[in-house]
JSON list of C-alpha atoms in Angstrom, two decimals:
[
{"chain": "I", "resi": 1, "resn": "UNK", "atom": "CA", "xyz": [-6.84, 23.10, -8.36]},
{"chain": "I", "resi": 2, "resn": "UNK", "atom": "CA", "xyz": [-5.51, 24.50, -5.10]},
{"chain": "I", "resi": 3, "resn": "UNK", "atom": "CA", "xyz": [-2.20, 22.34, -3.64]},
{"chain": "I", "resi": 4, "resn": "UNK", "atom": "CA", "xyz": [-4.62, 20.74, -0.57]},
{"chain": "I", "resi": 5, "resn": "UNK", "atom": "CA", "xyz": [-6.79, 19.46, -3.39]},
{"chain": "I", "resi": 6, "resn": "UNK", "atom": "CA", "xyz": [-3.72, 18.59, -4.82]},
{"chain": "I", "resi": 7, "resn": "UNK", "atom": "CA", "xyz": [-2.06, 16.71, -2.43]},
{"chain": "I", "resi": 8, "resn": "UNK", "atom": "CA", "xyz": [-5.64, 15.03, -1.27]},
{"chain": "I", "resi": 9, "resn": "UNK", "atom": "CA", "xyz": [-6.03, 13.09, -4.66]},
{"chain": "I", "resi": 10, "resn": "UNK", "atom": "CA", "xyz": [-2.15, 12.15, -4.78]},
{"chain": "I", "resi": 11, "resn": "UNK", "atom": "CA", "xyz": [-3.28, 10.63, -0.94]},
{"chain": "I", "resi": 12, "resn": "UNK", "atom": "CA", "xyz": [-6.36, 8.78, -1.72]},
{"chain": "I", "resi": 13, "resn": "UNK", "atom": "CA", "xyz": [-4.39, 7.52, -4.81]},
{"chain": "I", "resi": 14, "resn": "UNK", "atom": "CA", "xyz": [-2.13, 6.08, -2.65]},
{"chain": "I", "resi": 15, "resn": "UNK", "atom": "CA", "xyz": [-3.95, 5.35, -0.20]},
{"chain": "I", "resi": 16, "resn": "UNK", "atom": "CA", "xyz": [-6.36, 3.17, -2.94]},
{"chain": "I", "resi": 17, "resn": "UNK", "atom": "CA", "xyz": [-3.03, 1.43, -4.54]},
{"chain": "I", "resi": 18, "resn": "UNK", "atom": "CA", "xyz": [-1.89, 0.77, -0.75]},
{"chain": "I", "resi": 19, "resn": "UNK", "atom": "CA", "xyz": [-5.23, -0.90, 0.70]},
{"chain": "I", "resi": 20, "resn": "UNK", "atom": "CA", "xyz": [-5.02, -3.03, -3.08]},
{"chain": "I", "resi": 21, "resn": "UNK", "atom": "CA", "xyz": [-1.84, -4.03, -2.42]},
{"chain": "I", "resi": 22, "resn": "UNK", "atom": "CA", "xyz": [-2.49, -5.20, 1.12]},
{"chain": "I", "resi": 23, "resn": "UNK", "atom": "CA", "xyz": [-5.51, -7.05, 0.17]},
{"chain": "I", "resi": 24, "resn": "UNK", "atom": "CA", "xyz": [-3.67, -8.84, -2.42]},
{"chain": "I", "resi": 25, "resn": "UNK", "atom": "CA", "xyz": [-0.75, -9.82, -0.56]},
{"chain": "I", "resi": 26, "resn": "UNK", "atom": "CA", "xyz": [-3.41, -11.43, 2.21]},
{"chain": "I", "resi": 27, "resn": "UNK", "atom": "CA", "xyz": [-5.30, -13.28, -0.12]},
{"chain": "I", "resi": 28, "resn": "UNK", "atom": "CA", "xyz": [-1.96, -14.51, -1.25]},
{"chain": "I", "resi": 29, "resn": "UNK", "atom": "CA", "xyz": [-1.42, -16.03, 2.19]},
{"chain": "I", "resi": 30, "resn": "UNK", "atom": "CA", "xyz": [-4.60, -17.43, 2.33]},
{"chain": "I", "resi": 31, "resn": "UNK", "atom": "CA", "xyz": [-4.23, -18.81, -1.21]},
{"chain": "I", "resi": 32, "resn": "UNK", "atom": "CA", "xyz": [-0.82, -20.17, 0.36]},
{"chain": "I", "resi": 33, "resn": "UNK", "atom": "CA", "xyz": [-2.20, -21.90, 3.68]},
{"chain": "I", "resi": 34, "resn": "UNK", "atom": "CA", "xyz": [-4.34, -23.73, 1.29]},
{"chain": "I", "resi": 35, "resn": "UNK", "atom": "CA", "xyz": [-1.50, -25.16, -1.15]},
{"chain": "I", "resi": 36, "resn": "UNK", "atom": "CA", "xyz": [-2.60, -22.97, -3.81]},
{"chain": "I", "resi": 37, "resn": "UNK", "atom": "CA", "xyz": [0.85, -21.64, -4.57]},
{"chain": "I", "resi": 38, "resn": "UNK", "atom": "CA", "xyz": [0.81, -20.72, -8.22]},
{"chain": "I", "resi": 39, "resn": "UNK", "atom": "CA", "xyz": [-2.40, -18.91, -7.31]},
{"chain": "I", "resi": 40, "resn": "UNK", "atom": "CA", "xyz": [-0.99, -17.49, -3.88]},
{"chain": "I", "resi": 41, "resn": "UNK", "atom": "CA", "xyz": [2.37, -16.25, -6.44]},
{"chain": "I", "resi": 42, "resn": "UNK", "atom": "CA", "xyz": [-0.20, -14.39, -8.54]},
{"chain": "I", "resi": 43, "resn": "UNK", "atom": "CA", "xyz": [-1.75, -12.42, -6.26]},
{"chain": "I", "resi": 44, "resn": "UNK", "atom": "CA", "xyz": [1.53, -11.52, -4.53]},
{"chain": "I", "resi": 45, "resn": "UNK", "atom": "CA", "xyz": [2.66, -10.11, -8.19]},
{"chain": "I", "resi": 46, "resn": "UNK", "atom": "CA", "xyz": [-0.87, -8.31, -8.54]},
{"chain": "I", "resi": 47, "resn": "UNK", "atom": "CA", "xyz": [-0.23, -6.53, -4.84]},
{"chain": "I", "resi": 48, "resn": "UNK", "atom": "CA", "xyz": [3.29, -5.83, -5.77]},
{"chain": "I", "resi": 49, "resn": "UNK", "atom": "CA", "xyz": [2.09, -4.55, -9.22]},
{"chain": "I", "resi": 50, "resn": "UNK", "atom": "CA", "xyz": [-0.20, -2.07, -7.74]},
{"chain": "I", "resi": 51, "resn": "UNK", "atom": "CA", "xyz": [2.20, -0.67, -4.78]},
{"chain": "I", "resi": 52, "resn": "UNK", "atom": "CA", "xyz": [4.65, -0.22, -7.17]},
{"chain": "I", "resi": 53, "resn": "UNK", "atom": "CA", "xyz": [1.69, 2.48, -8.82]},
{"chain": "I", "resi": 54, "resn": "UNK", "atom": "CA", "xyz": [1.62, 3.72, -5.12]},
{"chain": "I", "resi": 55, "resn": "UNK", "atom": "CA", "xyz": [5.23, 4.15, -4.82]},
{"chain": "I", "resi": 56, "resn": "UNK", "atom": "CA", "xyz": [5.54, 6.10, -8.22]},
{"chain": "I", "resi": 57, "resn": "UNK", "atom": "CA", "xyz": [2.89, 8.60, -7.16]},
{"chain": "I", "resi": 58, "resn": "UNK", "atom": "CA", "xyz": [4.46, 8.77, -4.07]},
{"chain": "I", "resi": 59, "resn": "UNK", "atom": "CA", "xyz": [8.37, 9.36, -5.70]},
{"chain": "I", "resi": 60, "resn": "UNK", "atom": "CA", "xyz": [6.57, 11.68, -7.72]},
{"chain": "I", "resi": 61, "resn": "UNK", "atom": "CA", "xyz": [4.78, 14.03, -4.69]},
{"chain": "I", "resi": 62, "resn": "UNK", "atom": "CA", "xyz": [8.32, 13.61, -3.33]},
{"chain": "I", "resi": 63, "resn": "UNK", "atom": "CA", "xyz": [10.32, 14.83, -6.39]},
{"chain": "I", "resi": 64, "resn": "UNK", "atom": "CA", "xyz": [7.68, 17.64, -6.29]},
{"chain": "I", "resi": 65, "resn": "UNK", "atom": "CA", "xyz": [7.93, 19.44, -3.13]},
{"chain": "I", "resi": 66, "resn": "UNK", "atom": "CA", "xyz": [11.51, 19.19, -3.59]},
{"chain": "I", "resi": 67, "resn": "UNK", "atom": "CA", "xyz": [11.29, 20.93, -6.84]},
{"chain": "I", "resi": 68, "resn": "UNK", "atom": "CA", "xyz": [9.04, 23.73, -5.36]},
{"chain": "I", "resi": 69, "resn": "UNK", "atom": "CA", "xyz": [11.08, 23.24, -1.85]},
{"chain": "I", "resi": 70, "resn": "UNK", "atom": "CA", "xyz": [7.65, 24.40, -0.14]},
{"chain": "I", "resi": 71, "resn": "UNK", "atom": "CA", "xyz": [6.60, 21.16, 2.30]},
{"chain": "I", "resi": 72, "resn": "UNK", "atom": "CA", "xyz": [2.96, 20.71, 2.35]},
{"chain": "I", "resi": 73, "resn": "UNK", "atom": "CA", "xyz": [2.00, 18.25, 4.89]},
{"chain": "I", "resi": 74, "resn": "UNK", "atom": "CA", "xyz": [-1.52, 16.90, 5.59]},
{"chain": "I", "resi": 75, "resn": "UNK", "atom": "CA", "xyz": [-3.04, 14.38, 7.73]},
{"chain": "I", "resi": 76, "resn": "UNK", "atom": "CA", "xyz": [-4.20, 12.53, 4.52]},
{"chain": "I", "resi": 77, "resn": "UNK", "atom": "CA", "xyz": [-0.52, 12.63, 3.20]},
{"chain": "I", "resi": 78, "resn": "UNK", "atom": "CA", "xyz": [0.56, 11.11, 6.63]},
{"chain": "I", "resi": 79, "resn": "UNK", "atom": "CA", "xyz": [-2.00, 8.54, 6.64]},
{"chain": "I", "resi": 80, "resn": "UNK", "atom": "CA", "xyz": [-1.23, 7.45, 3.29]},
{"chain": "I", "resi": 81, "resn": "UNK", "atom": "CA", "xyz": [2.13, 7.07, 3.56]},
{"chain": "I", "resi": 82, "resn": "UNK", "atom": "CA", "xyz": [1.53, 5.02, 6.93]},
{"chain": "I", "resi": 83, "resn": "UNK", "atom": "CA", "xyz": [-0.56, 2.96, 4.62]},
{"chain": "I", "resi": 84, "resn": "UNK", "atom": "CA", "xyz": [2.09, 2.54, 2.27]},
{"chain": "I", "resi": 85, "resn": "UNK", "atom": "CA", "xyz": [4.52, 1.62, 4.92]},
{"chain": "I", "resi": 86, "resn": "UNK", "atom": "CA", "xyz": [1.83, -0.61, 6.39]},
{"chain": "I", "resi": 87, "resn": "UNK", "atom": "CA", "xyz": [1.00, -2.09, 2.58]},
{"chain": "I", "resi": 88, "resn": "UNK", "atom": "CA", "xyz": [5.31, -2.91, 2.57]},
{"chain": "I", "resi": 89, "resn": "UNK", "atom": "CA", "xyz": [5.53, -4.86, 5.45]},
{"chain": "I", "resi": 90, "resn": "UNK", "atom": "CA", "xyz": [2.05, -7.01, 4.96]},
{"chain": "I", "resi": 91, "resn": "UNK", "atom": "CA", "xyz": [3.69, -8.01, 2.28]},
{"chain": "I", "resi": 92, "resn": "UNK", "atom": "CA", "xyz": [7.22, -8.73, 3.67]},
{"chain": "I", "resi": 93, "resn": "UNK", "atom": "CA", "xyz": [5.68, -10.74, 6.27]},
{"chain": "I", "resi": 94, "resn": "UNK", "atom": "CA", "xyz": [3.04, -12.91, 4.21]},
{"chain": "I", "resi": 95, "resn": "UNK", "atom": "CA", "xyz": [6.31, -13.96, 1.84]},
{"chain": "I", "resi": 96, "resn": "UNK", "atom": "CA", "xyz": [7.76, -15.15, 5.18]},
{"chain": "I", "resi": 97, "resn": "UNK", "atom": "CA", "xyz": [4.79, -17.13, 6.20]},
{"chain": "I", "resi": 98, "resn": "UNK", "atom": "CA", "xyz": [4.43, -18.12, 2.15]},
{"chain": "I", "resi": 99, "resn": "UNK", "atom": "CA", "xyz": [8.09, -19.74, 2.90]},
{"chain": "I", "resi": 100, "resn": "UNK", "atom": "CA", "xyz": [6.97, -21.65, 5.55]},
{"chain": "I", "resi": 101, "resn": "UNK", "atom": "CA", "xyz": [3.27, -23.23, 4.33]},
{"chain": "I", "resi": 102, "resn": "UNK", "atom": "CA", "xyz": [5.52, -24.11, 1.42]},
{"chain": "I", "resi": 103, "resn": "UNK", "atom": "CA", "xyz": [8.27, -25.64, 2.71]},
{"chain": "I", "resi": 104, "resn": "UNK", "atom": "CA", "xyz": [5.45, -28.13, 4.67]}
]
């Protein structure tokens, strides 16, 4: 497998564990506007569950190109770490709003 194959499948992987995670956390708020809070909690563990599998792939694409100190960047790779940034702060922001339907 060439390292642009490589790197492709390490950035739909986290691409895949990002758009999870972000789904998730939504459904979470939605859960939350509705008063369904234990629910709401569960699906904000089940998005954090699965960008936490992002994250490792991503450490470990990191940890790689350090090892072989030969930077391989792609478009993919940049889009999914914007998704993984994106996935972060979805889910910063919906525990913010979870605060507030809760504390209604």
């Amino acid at each position: 497998m060439s390292k642009v194959e490589r790197l492709s499948e390490i950035a739909m992987k986290i691409i895949t564990c990002a758009g999870l995670a972000k789904s998730n956390y939504l459904m979470a708020l939605e859960d939350a506007k509705k008063g369904n809070v234990e629910e709401a909690q569960k699906k904000l563990q089940e998005g954090s569950d699965v960008f936490a599998e992002a994250h490792h792939v991503h450490a470990s694409a990191l940890s790689d190109e350090m090892k072989e100190l030969e930077p391989q960047v792609t478009l993919l790779l940049v889009h999914a770490e914007d998704q993984l940034m994106n996935a972060e702060t979805i889910k910063i922001l919906v525990q913010e709003l979870m605060g507030i339907y809760q504390a209604k």
